[in-house]
Amino acid sequence: MSRLTALFLATKTTNHPIPLDVFTSNIPRTSSSDVLDLEFLVAQSLSFEFAVWHVHRALWGLWLDIQVRPLTL
């Protein structure tokens, strides 16, 4: 169940939160309490530090570089 809790926390930290009822309804034999019971423990084990570096960040940097210095062929 800790994997499901980690996955649920991942949806929250990536700005794509899924309601808990919807999340658990797609997983057989899983209730909301199964995920919530471990959520605080998983967050505490990560020292409550959630940092996600998306590919968008690198692409944004590339876009800024292109604007400053045009590509030469």
mmCIF file with all atom_site columns, N, CA and C in Angstrom:
data_model
loop_
_atom_site.group_PDB
_atom_site.id
_atom_site.type_symbol
_atom_site.label_atom_id
_atom_site.label_alt_id
_atom_site.label_comp_id
_atom_site.label_asym_id
_atom_site.label_entity_id
_atom_site.label_seq_id
_atom_site.pdbx_PDB_ins_code
_atom_site.Cartn_x
_atom_site.Cartn_y
_atom_site.Cartn_z
_atom_site.occupancy
_atom_site.B_iso_or_equiv
_atom_site.pdbx_formal_charge
_atom_site.auth_seq_id
_atom_site.auth_comp_id
_atom_site.auth_asym_id
_atom_site.auth_atom_id
_atom_site.pdbx_PDB_model_num
ATOM 1   N N  . MET A 1 1  ? 0.808   -1.205 0.000   1.00 0.00 ? 1  MET A N  1
ATOM 2   C CA . MET A 1 1  ? 0.000   0.000  0.000   1.00 0.00 ? 1  MET A CA 1
ATOM 3   C C  . MET A 1 1  ? 0.849   1.265  0.000   1.00 0.00 ? 1  MET A C  1
ATOM 4   N N  . SER A 1 2  ? 2.086   1.173  0.457   1.00 0.00 ? 2  SER A N  1
ATOM 5   C CA . SER A 1 2  ? 2.906   2.383  0.475   1.00 0.00 ? 2  SER A CA 1
ATOM 6   C C  . SER A 1 2  ? 3.201   2.878  -0.936  1.00 0.00 ? 2  SER A C  1
ATOM 7   N N  . ARG A 1 3  ? 3.225   1.965  -1.898  1.00 0.00 ? 3  ARG A N  1
ATOM 8   C CA . ARG A 1 3  ? 3.430   2.395  -3.288  1.00 0.00 ? 3  ARG A CA 1
ATOM 9   C C  . ARG A 1 3  ? 2.252   3.223  -3.774  1.00 0.00 ? 3  ARG A C  1
ATOM 10  N N  . LEU A 1 4  ? 1.061   2.801  -3.409  1.00 0.00 ? 4  LEU A N  1
ATOM 11  C CA . LEU A 1 4  ? -0.131  3.556  -3.803  1.00 0.00 ? 4  LEU A CA 1
ATOM 12  C C  . LEU A 1 4  ? -0.143  4.923  -3.134  1.00 0.00 ? 4  LEU A C  1
ATOM 13  N N  . THR A 1 5  ? 0.284   4.957  -1.884  1.00 0.00 ? 5  THR A N  1
ATOM 14  C CA . THR A 1 5  ? 0.352   6.233  -1.178  1.00 0.00 ? 5  THR A CA 1
ATOM 15  C C  . THR A 1 5  ? 1.377   7.151  -1.830  1.00 0.00 ? 5  THR A C  1
ATOM 16  N N  . ALA A 1 6  ? 2.528   6.606  -2.195  1.00 0.00 ? 6  ALA A N  1
ATOM 17  C CA . ALA A 1 6  ? 3.557   7.403  -2.865  1.00 0.00 ? 6  ALA A CA 1
ATOM 18  C C  . ALA A 1 6  ? 3.045   7.908  -4.209  1.00 0.00 ? 6  ALA A C  1
ATOM 19  N N  . LEU A 1 7  ? 2.322   7.082  -4.929  1.00 0.00 ? 7  LEU A N  1
ATOM 20  C CA . LEU A 1 7  ? 1.753   7.499  -6.214  1.00 0.00 ? 7  LEU A CA 1
ATOM 21  C C  . LEU A 1 7  ? 0.718   8.598  -6.013  1.00 0.00 ? 7  LEU A C  1
ATOM 22  N N  . PHE A 1 8  ? -0.103  8.455  -4.981  1.00 0.00 ? 8  PHE A N  1
ATOM 23  C CA . PHE A 1 8  ? -1.098  9.483  -4.685  1.00 0.00 ? 8  PHE A CA 1
ATOM 24  C C  . PHE A 1 8  ? -0.421  10.802 -4.322  1.00 0.00 ? 8  PHE A C  1
ATOM 25  N N  . LEU A 1 9  ? 0.637   10.759 -3.518  1.00 0.00 ? 9  LEU A N  1
ATOM 26  C CA . LEU A 1 9  ? 1.388   11.971 -3.184  1.00 0.00 ? 9  LEU A CA 1
ATOM 27  C C  . LEU A 1 9  ? 2.045   12.573 -4.423  1.00 0.00 ? 9  LEU A C  1
ATOM 28  N N  . ALA A 1 10 ? 2.494   11.721 -5.328  1.00 0.00 ? 10 ALA A N  1
ATOM 29  C CA . ALA A 1 10 ? 3.120   12.213 -6.556  1.00 0.00 ? 10 ALA A CA 1
ATOM 30  C C  . ALA A 1 10 ? 2.122   13.003 -7.396  1.00 0.00 ? 10 ALA A C  1
ATOM 31  N N  . THR A 1 11 ? 0.878   12.578 -7.432  1.00 0.00 ? 11 THR A N  1
ATOM 32  C CA . THR A 1 11 ? -0.120  13.331 -8.196  1.00 0.00 ? 11 THR A CA 1
ATOM 33  C C  . THR A 1 11 ? -0.356  14.702 -7.582  1.00 0.00 ? 11 THR A C  1
ATOM 34  N N  . LYS A 1 12 ? -0.220  14.793 -6.266  1.00 0.00 ? 12 LYS A N  1
ATOM 35  C CA . LYS A 1 12 ? -0.395  16.089 -5.603  1.00 0.00 ? 12 LYS A CA 1
ATOM 36  C C  . LYS A 1 12 ? 0.785   17.023 -5.888  1.00 0.00 ? 12 LYS A C  1
ATOM 37  N N  . THR A 1 13 ? 1.987   16.490 -5.861  1.00 0.00 ? 13 THR A N  1
ATOM 38  C CA . THR A 1 13 ? 3.164   17.344 -6.002  1.00 0.00 ? 13 THR A CA 1
ATOM 39  C C  . THR A 1 13 ? 3.428   17.776 -7.430  1.00 0.00 ? 13 THR A C  1
ATOM 40  N N  . THR A 1 14 ? 2.839   17.108 -8.398  1.00 0.00 ? 14 THR A N  1
ATOM 41  C CA . THR A 1 14 ? 3.062   17.473 -9.789  1.00 0.00 ? 14 THR A CA 1
ATOM 42  C C  . THR A 1 14 ? 1.949   18.359 -10.339 1.00 0.00 ? 14 THR A C  1
ATOM 43  N N  . ASN A 1 15 ? 1.154   18.928 -9.441  1.00 0.00 ? 15 ASN A N  1
ATOM 44  C CA . ASN A 1 15 ? 0.053   19.816 -9.818  1.00 0.00 ? 15 ASN A CA 1
ATOM 45  C C  . ASN A 1 15 ? -0.979  19.124 -10.696 1.00 0.00 ? 15 ASN A C  1
ATOM 46  N N  . HIS A 1 16 ? -1.127  17.827 -10.529 1.00 0.00 ? 16 HIS A N  1
ATOM 47  C CA . HIS A 1 16 ? -2.188  17.069 -11.181 1.00 0.00 ? 16 HIS A CA 1
ATOM 48  C C  . HIS A 1 16 ? -2.928  16.252 -10.122 1.00 0.00 ? 16 HIS A C  1
ATOM 49  N N  . PRO A 1 17 ? -3.489  16.938 -9.132  1.00 0.00 ? 17 PRO A N  1
ATOM 50  C CA . PRO A 1 17 ? -4.124  16.182 -8.053  1.00 0.00 ? 17 PRO A CA 1
ATOM 51  C C  . PRO A 1 17 ? -5.354  15.424 -8.531  1.00 0.00 ? 17 PRO A C  1
ATOM 52  N N  . ILE A 1 18 ? -5.498  14.236 -8.020  1.00 0.00 ? 18 ILE A N  1
ATOM 53  C CA . ILE A 1 18 ? -6.645  13.386 -8.319  1.00 0.00 ? 18 ILE A CA 1
ATOM 54  C C  . ILE A 1 18 ? -7.414  13.230 -7.020  1.00 0.00 ? 18 ILE A C  1
ATOM 55  N N  . PRO A 1 19 ? -8.726  13.410 -7.034  1.00 0.00 ? 19 PRO A N  1
ATOM 56  C CA . PRO A 1 19 ? -9.482  13.189 -5.803  1.00 0.00 ? 19 PRO A CA 1
ATOM 57  C C  . PRO A 1 19 ? -9.265  11.758 -5.296  1.00 0.00 ? 19 PRO A C  1
ATOM 58  N N  . LEU A 1 20 ? -9.172  11.622 -4.004  1.00 0.00 ? 20 LEU A N  1
ATOM 59  C CA . LEU A 1 20 ? -8.869  10.325 -3.403  1.00 0.00 ? 20 LEU A CA 1
ATOM 60  C C  . LEU A 1 20 ? -9.897  9.268  -3.780  1.00 0.00 ? 20 LEU A C  1
ATOM 61  N N  . ASP A 1 21 ? -11.165 9.647  -3.828  1.00 0.00 ? 21 ASP A N  1
ATOM 62  C CA . ASP A 1 21 ? -12.210 8.684  -4.190  1.00 0.00 ? 21 ASP A CA 1
ATOM 63  C C  . ASP A 1 21 ? -12.031 8.173  -5.615  1.00 0.00 ? 21 ASP A C  1
ATOM 64  N N  . VAL A 1 22 ? -11.660 9.047  -6.516  1.00 0.00 ? 22 VAL A N  1
ATOM 65  C CA . VAL A 1 22 ? -11.427 8.645  -7.907  1.00 0.00 ? 22 VAL A CA 1
ATOM 66  C C  . VAL A 1 22 ? -10.187 7.763  -8.002  1.00 0.00 ? 22 VAL A C  1
ATOM 67  N N  . PHE A 1 23 ? -9.135  8.134  -7.268  1.00 0.00 ? 23 PHE A N  1
ATOM 68  C CA . PHE A 1 23 ? -7.889  7.368  -7.268  1.00 0.00 ? 23 PHE A CA 1
ATOM 69  C C  . PHE A 1 23 ? -8.119  5.942  -6.788  1.00 0.00 ? 23 PHE A C  1
ATOM 70  N N  . THR A 1 24 ? -8.822  5.785  -5.681  1.00 0.00 ? 24 THR A N  1
ATOM 71  C CA . THR A 1 24 ? -9.023  4.444  -5.120  1.00 0.00 ? 24 THR A CA 1
ATOM 72  C C  . THR A 1 24 ? -10.085 3.647  -5.859  1.00 0.00 ? 24 THR A C  1
ATOM 73  N N  . SER A 1 25 ? -10.983 4.317  -6.546  1.00 0.00 ? 25 SER A N  1
ATOM 74  C CA . SER A 1 25 ? -12.031 3.572  -7.266  1.00 0.00 ? 25 SER A CA 1
ATOM 75  C C  . SER A 1 25 ? -11.462 2.808  -8.459  1.00 0.00 ? 25 SER A C  1
ATOM 76  N N  . ASN A 1 26 ? -10.324 3.220  -8.965  1.00 0.00 ? 26 ASN A N  1
ATOM 77  C CA . ASN A 1 26 ? -9.701  2.541  -10.098 1.00 0.00 ? 26 ASN A CA 1
ATOM 78  C C  . ASN A 1 26 ? -8.769  1.403  -9.695  1.00 0.00 ? 26 ASN A C  1
ATOM 79  N N  . ILE A 1 27 ? -8.589  1.193  -8.403  1.00 0.00 ? 27 ILE A N  1
ATOM 80  C CA . ILE A 1 27 ? -7.693  0.151  -7.908  1.00 0.00 ? 27 ILE A CA 1
ATOM 81  C C  . ILE A 1 27 ? -8.517  -0.848 -7.118  1.00 0.00 ? 27 ILE A C  1
ATOM 82  N N  . PRO A 1 28 ? -8.558  -2.109 -7.565  1.00 0.00 ? 28 PRO A N  1
ATOM 83  C CA . PRO A 1 28 ? -9.386  -3.105 -6.866  1.00 0.00 ? 28 PRO A CA 1
ATOM 84  C C  . PRO A 1 28 ? -8.913  -3.342 -5.427  1.00 0.00 ? 28 PRO A C  1
ATOM 85  N N  . ARG A 1 29 ? -9.842  -3.618 -4.561  1.00 0.00 ? 29 ARG A N  1
ATOM 86  C CA . ARG A 1 29 ? -9.604  -3.957 -3.159  1.00 0.00 ? 29 ARG A CA 1
ATOM 87  C C  . ARG A 1 29 ? -8.814  -2.886 -2.411  1.00 0.00 ? 29 ARG A C  1
ATOM 88  N N  . THR A 1 30 ? -9.049  -1.633 -2.741  1.00 0.00 ? 30 THR A N  1
ATOM 89  C CA . THR A 1 30 ? -8.366  -0.527 -2.085  1.00 0.00 ? 30 THR A CA 1
ATOM 90  C C  . THR A 1 30 ? -9.405  0.483  -1.617  1.00 0.00 ? 30 THR A C  1
ATOM 91  N N  . SER A 1 31 ? -9.264  0.921  -0.382  1.00 0.00 ? 31 SER A N  1
ATOM 92  C CA . SER A 1 31 ? -10.168 1.946  0.140   1.00 0.00 ? 31 SER A CA 1
ATOM 93  C C  . SER A 1 31 ? -9.384  3.231  0.388   1.00 0.00 ? 31 SER A C  1
ATOM 94  N N  . SER A 1 32 ? -10.105 4.291  0.612   1.00 0.00 ? 32 SER A N  1
ATOM 95  C CA . SER A 1 32 ? -9.472  5.583  0.852   1.00 0.00 ? 32 SER A CA 1
ATOM 96  C C  . SER A 1 32 ? -8.597  5.549  2.099   1.00 0.00 ? 32 SER A C  1
ATOM 97  N N  . SER A 1 33 ? -9.038  4.814  3.098   1.00 0.00 ? 33 SER A N  1
ATOM 98  C CA . SER A 1 33 ? -8.257  4.759  4.341   1.00 0.00 ? 33 SER A CA 1
ATOM 99  C C  . SER A 1 33 ? -6.935  4.029  4.148   1.00 0.00 ? 33 SER A C  1
ATOM 100 N N  . ASP A 1 34 ? -6.857  3.104  3.189   1.00 0.00 ? 34 ASP A N  1
ATOM 101 C CA . ASP A 1 34 ? -5.598  2.409  2.911   1.00 0.00 ? 34 ASP A CA 1
ATOM 102 C C  . ASP A 1 34 ? -4.517  3.395  2.473   1.00 0.00 ? 34 ASP A C  1
ATOM 103 N N  . VAL A 1 35 ? -4.907  4.363  1.695   1.00 0.00 ? 35 VAL A N  1
ATOM 104 C CA . VAL A 1 35 ? -3.961  5.356  1.189   1.00 0.00 ? 35 VAL A CA 1
ATOM 105 C C  . VAL A 1 35 ? -3.681  6.418  2.244   1.00 0.00 ? 35 VAL A C  1
ATOM 106 N N  . LEU A 1 36 ? -4.719  6.907  2.889   1.00 0.00 ? 36 LEU A N  1
ATOM 107 C CA . LEU A 1 36 ? -4.558  7.995  3.853   1.00 0.00 ? 36 LEU A CA 1
ATOM 108 C C  . LEU A 1 36 ? -3.803  7.571  5.107   1.00 0.00 ? 36 LEU A C  1
ATOM 109 N N  . ASP A 1 37 ? -3.918  6.307  5.507   1.00 0.00 ? 37 ASP A N  1
ATOM 110 C CA . ASP A 1 37 ? -3.231  5.846  6.717   1.00 0.00 ? 37 ASP A CA 1
ATOM 111 C C  . ASP A 1 37 ? -1.721  5.995  6.607   1.00 0.00 ? 37 ASP A C  1
ATOM 112 N N  . LEU A 1 38 ? -1.199  5.861  5.404   1.00 0.00 ? 38 LEU A N  1
ATOM 113 C CA . LEU A 1 38 ? 0.247   5.924  5.216   1.00 0.00 ? 38 LEU A CA 1
ATOM 114 C C  . LEU A 1 38 ? 0.736   7.255  4.653   1.00 0.00 ? 38 LEU A C  1
ATOM 115 N N  . GLU A 1 39 ? -0.177  8.131  4.273   1.00 0.00 ? 39 GLU A N  1
ATOM 116 C CA . GLU A 1 39 ? 0.229   9.378  3.619   1.00 0.00 ? 39 GLU A CA 1
ATOM 117 C C  . GLU A 1 39 ? 1.152   10.220 4.506   1.00 0.00 ? 39 GLU A C  1
ATOM 118 N N  . PHE A 1 40 ? 0.779   10.410 5.758   1.00 0.00 ? 40 PHE A N  1
ATOM 119 C CA . PHE A 1 40 ? 1.608   11.213 6.643   1.00 0.00 ? 40 PHE A CA 1
ATOM 120 C C  . PHE A 1 40 ? 2.957   10.536 6.883   1.00 0.00 ? 40 PHE A C  1
ATOM 121 N N  . LEU A 1 41 ? 2.957   9.225  7.029   1.00 0.00 ? 41 LEU A N  1
ATOM 122 C CA . LEU A 1 41 ? 4.206   8.494  7.267   1.00 0.00 ? 41 LEU A CA 1
ATOM 123 C C  . LEU A 1 41 ? 5.164   8.620  6.084   1.00 0.00 ? 41 LEU A C  1
ATOM 124 N N  . VAL A 1 42 ? 4.653   8.502  4.875   1.00 0.00 ? 42 VAL A N  1
ATOM 125 C CA . VAL A 1 42 ? 5.500   8.648  3.684   1.00 0.00 ? 42 VAL A CA 1
ATOM 126 C C  . VAL A 1 42 ? 6.021   10.080 3.581   1.00 0.00 ? 42 VAL A C  1
ATOM 127 N N  . ALA A 1 43 ? 5.156   11.052 3.806   1.00 0.00 ? 43 ALA A N  1
ATOM 128 C CA . ALA A 1 43 ? 5.579   12.452 3.751   1.00 0.00 ? 43 ALA A CA 1
ATOM 129 C C  . ALA A 1 43 ? 6.619   12.744 4.831   1.00 0.00 ? 43 ALA A C  1
ATOM 130 N N  . GLN A 1 44 ? 6.441   12.187 5.999   1.00 0.00 ? 44 GLN A N  1
ATOM 131 C CA . GLN A 1 44 ? 7.392   12.399 7.081   1.00 0.00 ? 44 GLN A CA 1
ATOM 132 C C  . GLN A 1 44 ? 8.734   11.749 6.771   1.00 0.00 ? 44 GLN A C  1
ATOM 133 N N  . SER A 1 45 ? 8.717   10.587 6.148   1.00 0.00 ? 45 SER A N  1
ATOM 134 C CA . SER A 1 45 ? 9.977   9.920  5.806   1.00 0.00 ? 45 SER A CA 1
ATOM 135 C C  . SER A 1 45 ? 10.754  10.691 4.742   1.00 0.00 ? 45 SER A C  1
ATOM 136 N N  . LEU A 1 46 ? 10.057  11.500 3.956   1.00 0.00 ? 46 LEU A N  1
ATOM 137 C CA . LEU A 1 46 ? 10.710  12.364 2.969   1.00 0.00 ? 46 LEU A CA 1
ATOM 138 C C  . LEU A 1 46 ? 11.056  13.731 3.556   1.00 0.00 ? 46 LEU A C  1
ATOM 139 N N  . SER A 1 47 ? 10.895  13.873 4.858   1.00 0.00 ? 47 SER A N  1
ATOM 140 C CA . SER A 1 47 ? 11.142  15.132 5.571   1.00 0.00 ? 47 SER A CA 1
ATOM 141 C C  . SER A 1 47 ? 10.291  16.270 5.004   1.00 0.00 ? 47 SER A C  1
ATOM 142 N N  . PHE A 1 48 ? 9.139   15.925 4.474   1.00 0.00 ? 48 PHE A N  1
ATOM 143 C CA . PHE A 1 48 ? 8.187   16.888 3.933   1.00 0.00 ? 48 PHE A CA 1
ATOM 144 C C  . PHE A 1 48 ? 8.800   17.767 2.861   1.00 0.00 ? 48 PHE A C  1
ATOM 145 N N  . GLU A 1 49 ? 9.800   17.269 2.165   1.00 0.00 ? 49 GLU A N  1
ATOM 146 C CA . GLU A 1 49 ? 10.422  18.016 1.086   1.00 0.00 ? 49 GLU A CA 1
ATOM 147 C C  . GLU A 1 49 ? 10.006  17.401 -0.240  1.00 0.00 ? 49 GLU A C  1
ATOM 148 N N  . PHE A 1 50 ? 9.154   18.108 -0.942  1.00 0.00 ? 50 PHE A N  1
ATOM 149 C CA . PHE A 1 50 ? 8.657   17.636 -2.224  1.00 0.00 ? 50 PHE A CA 1
ATOM 150 C C  . PHE A 1 50 ? 9.170   18.568 -3.305  1.00 0.00 ? 50 PHE A C  1
ATOM 151 N N  . ALA A 1 51 ? 10.094  18.099 -4.087  1.00 0.00 ? 51 ALA A N  1
ATOM 152 C CA . ALA A 1 51 ? 10.618  18.889 -5.200  1.00 0.00 ? 51 ALA A CA 1
ATOM 153 C C  . ALA A 1 51 ? 10.566  18.024 -6.451  1.00 0.00 ? 51 ALA A C  1
ATOM 154 N N  . VAL A 1 52 ? 9.900   18.521 -7.460  1.00 0.00 ? 52 VAL A N  1
ATOM 155 C CA . VAL A 1 52 ? 9.770   17.786 -8.704  1.00 0.00 ? 52 VAL A CA 1
ATOM 156 C C  . VAL A 1 52 ? 10.307  18.664 -9.817  1.00 0.00 ? 52 VAL A C  1
ATOM 157 N N  . TRP A 1 53 ? 11.288  18.174 -10.545 1.00 0.00 ? 53 TRP A N  1
ATOM 158 C CA . TRP A 1 53 ? 11.864  18.910 -11.659 1.00 0.00 ? 53 TRP A CA 1
ATOM 159 C C  . TRP A 1 53 ? 11.349  18.291 -12.952 1.00 0.00 ? 53 TRP A C  1
ATOM 160 N N  . HIS A 1 54 ? 10.469  18.999 -13.590 1.00 0.00 ? 54 HIS A N  1
ATOM 161 C CA . HIS A 1 54 ? 9.869   18.508 -14.824 1.00 0.00 ? 54 HIS A CA 1
ATOM 162 C C  . HIS A 1 54 ? 10.741  18.851 -16.027 1.00 0.00 ? 54 HIS A C  1
ATOM 163 N N  . VAL A 1 55 ? 10.452  18.187 -17.117 1.00 0.00 ? 55 VAL A N  1
ATOM 164 C CA . VAL A 1 55 ? 11.120  18.478 -18.370 1.00 0.00 ? 55 VAL A CA 1
ATOM 165 C C  . VAL A 1 55 ? 10.801  19.899 -18.830 1.00 0.00 ? 55 VAL A C  1
ATOM 166 N N  . HIS A 1 56 ? 9.666   20.422 -18.394 1.00 0.00 ? 56 HIS A N  1
ATOM 167 C CA . HIS A 1 56 ? 9.286   21.782 -18.782 1.00 0.00 ? 56 HIS A CA 1
ATOM 168 C C  . HIS A 1 56 ? 10.332  22.802 -18.343 1.00 0.00 ? 56 HIS A C  1
ATOM 169 N N  . ARG A 1 57 ? 10.969  22.543 -17.215 1.00 0.00 ? 57 ARG A N  1
ATOM 170 C CA . ARG A 1 57 ? 11.977  23.478 -16.714 1.00 0.00 ? 57 ARG A CA 1
ATOM 171 C C  . ARG A 1 57 ? 13.165  23.561 -17.678 1.00 0.00 ? 57 ARG A C  1
ATOM 172 N N  . ALA A 1 58 ? 13.640  22.420 -18.152 1.00 0.00 ? 58 ALA A N  1
ATOM 173 C CA . ALA A 1 58 ? 14.752  22.413 -19.109 1.00 0.00 ? 58 ALA A CA 1
ATOM 174 C C  . ALA A 1 58 ? 14.327  23.015 -20.446 1.00 0.00 ? 58 ALA A C  1
ATOM 175 N N  . LEU A 1 59 ? 13.124  22.726 -20.874 1.00 0.00 ? 59 LEU A N  1
ATOM 176 C CA . LEU A 1 59 ? 12.642  23.289 -22.136 1.00 0.00 ? 59 LEU A CA 1
ATOM 177 C C  . LEU A 1 59 ? 12.495  24.806 -22.045 1.00 0.00 ? 59 LEU A C  1
ATOM 178 N N  . TRP A 1 60 ? 12.090  25.292 -20.890 1.00 0.00 ? 60 TRP A N  1
ATOM 179 C CA . TRP A 1 60 ? 11.975  26.740 -20.700 1.00 0.00 ? 60 TRP A CA 1
ATOM 180 C C  . TRP A 1 60 ? 13.352  27.388 -20.806 1.00 0.00 ? 60 TRP A C  1
ATOM 181 N N  . GLY A 1 61 ? 14.361  26.759 -20.209 1.00 0.00 ? 61 GLY A N  1
ATOM 182 C CA . GLY A 1 61 ? 15.721  27.274 -20.315 1.00 0.00 ? 61 GLY A CA 1
ATOM 183 C C  . GLY A 1 61 ? 16.214  27.278 -21.751 1.00 0.00 ? 61 GLY A C  1
ATOM 184 N N  . LEU A 1 62 ? 15.900  26.219 -22.492 1.00 0.00 ? 62 LEU A N  1
ATOM 185 C CA . LEU A 1 62 ? 16.275  26.156 -23.898 1.00 0.00 ? 62 LEU A CA 1
ATOM 186 C C  . LEU A 1 62 ? 15.590  27.268 -24.684 1.00 0.00 ? 62 LEU A C  1
ATOM 187 N N  . TRP A 1 63 ? 14.325  27.500 -24.397 1.00 0.00 ? 63 TRP A N  1
ATOM 188 C CA . TRP A 1 63 ? 13.571  28.550 -25.074 1.00 0.00 ? 63 TRP A CA 1
ATOM 189 C C  . TRP A 1 63 ? 14.195  29.922 -24.797 1.00 0.00 ? 63 TRP A C  1
ATOM 190 N N  . LEU A 1 64 ? 14.614  30.158 -23.562 1.00 0.00 ? 64 LEU A N  1
ATOM 191 C CA . LEU A 1 64 ? 15.257  31.430 -23.230 1.00 0.00 ? 64 LEU A CA 1
ATOM 192 C C  . LEU A 1 64 ? 16.597  31.574 -23.945 1.00 0.00 ? 64 LEU A C  1
ATOM 193 N N  . ASP A 1 65 ? 17.351  30.478 -24.043 1.00 0.00 ? 65 ASP A N  1
ATOM 194 C CA . ASP A 1 65 ? 18.628  30.513 -24.756 1.00 0.00 ? 65 ASP A CA 1
ATOM 195 C C  . ASP A 1 65 ? 18.435  30.836 -26.234 1.00 0.00 ? 65 ASP A C  1
ATOM 196 N N  . ILE A 1 66 ? 17.415  30.271 -26.826 1.00 0.00 ? 66 ILE A N  1
ATOM 197 C CA . ILE A 1 66 ? 17.138  30.513 -28.248 1.00 0.00 ? 66 ILE A CA 1
ATOM 198 C C  . ILE A 1 66 ? 16.782  31.975 -28.477 1.00 0.00 ? 66 ILE A C  1
ATOM 199 N N  . GLN A 1 67 ? 16.056  32.561 -27.551 1.00 0.00 ? 67 GLN A N  1
ATOM 200 C CA . GLN A 1 67 ? 15.668  33.965 -27.694 1.00 0.00 ? 67 GLN A CA 1
ATOM 201 C C  . GLN A 1 67 ? 16.878  34.891 -27.599 1.00 0.00 ? 67 GLN A C  1
ATOM 202 N N  . VAL A 1 68 ? 17.830  34.550 -26.772 1.00 0.00 ? 68 VAL A N  1
ATOM 203 C CA . VAL A 1 68 ? 19.008  35.395 -26.585 1.00 0.00 ? 68 VAL A CA 1
ATOM 204 C C  . VAL A 1 68 ? 19.965  35.258 -27.758 1.00 0.00 ? 68 VAL A C  1
ATOM 205 N N  . ARG A 1 69 ? 20.197  34.029 -28.169 1.00 0.00 ? 69 ARG A N  1
ATOM 206 C CA . ARG A 1 69 ? 21.141  33.792 -29.252 1.00 0.00 ? 69 ARG A CA 1
ATOM 207 C C  . ARG A 1 69 ? 20.467  32.948 -30.336 1.00 0.00 ? 69 ARG A C  1
ATOM 208 N N  . PRO A 1 70 ? 20.164  33.543 -31.471 1.00 0.00 ? 70 PRO A N  1
ATOM 209 C CA . PRO A 1 70 ? 19.487  32.797 -32.533 1.00 0.00 ? 70 PRO A CA 1
ATOM 210 C C  . PRO A 1 70 ? 20.383  31.641 -33.045 1.00 0.00 ? 70 PRO A C  1
ATOM 211 N N  . LEU A 1 71 ? 19.739  30.604 -33.443 1.00 0.00 ? 71 LEU A N  1
ATOM 212 C CA . LEU A 1 71 ? 20.473  29.468 -34.002 1.00 0.00 ? 71 LEU A CA 1
ATOM 213 C C  . LEU A 1 71 ? 21.089  29.828 -35.351 1.00 0.00 ? 71 LEU A C  1
ATOM 214 N N  . THR A 1 72 ? 22.307  29.419 -35.587 1.00 0.00 ? 72 THR A N  1
ATOM 215 C CA . THR A 1 72 ? 22.945  29.648 -36.877 1.00 0.00 ? 72 THR A CA 1
ATOM 216 C C  . THR A 1 72 ? 23.142  28.307 -37.547 1.00 0.00 ? 72 THR A C  1
ATOM 217 N N  . LEU A 1 73 ? 22.860  28.264 -38.802 1.00 0.00 ? 73 LEU A N  1
ATOM 218 C CA . LEU A 1 73 ? 23.001  27.005 -39.542 1.00 0.00 ? 73 LEU A CA 1
ATOM 219 C C  . LEU A 1 73 ? 24.239  27.003 -40.380 1.00 0.00 ? 73 LEU A C  1
#
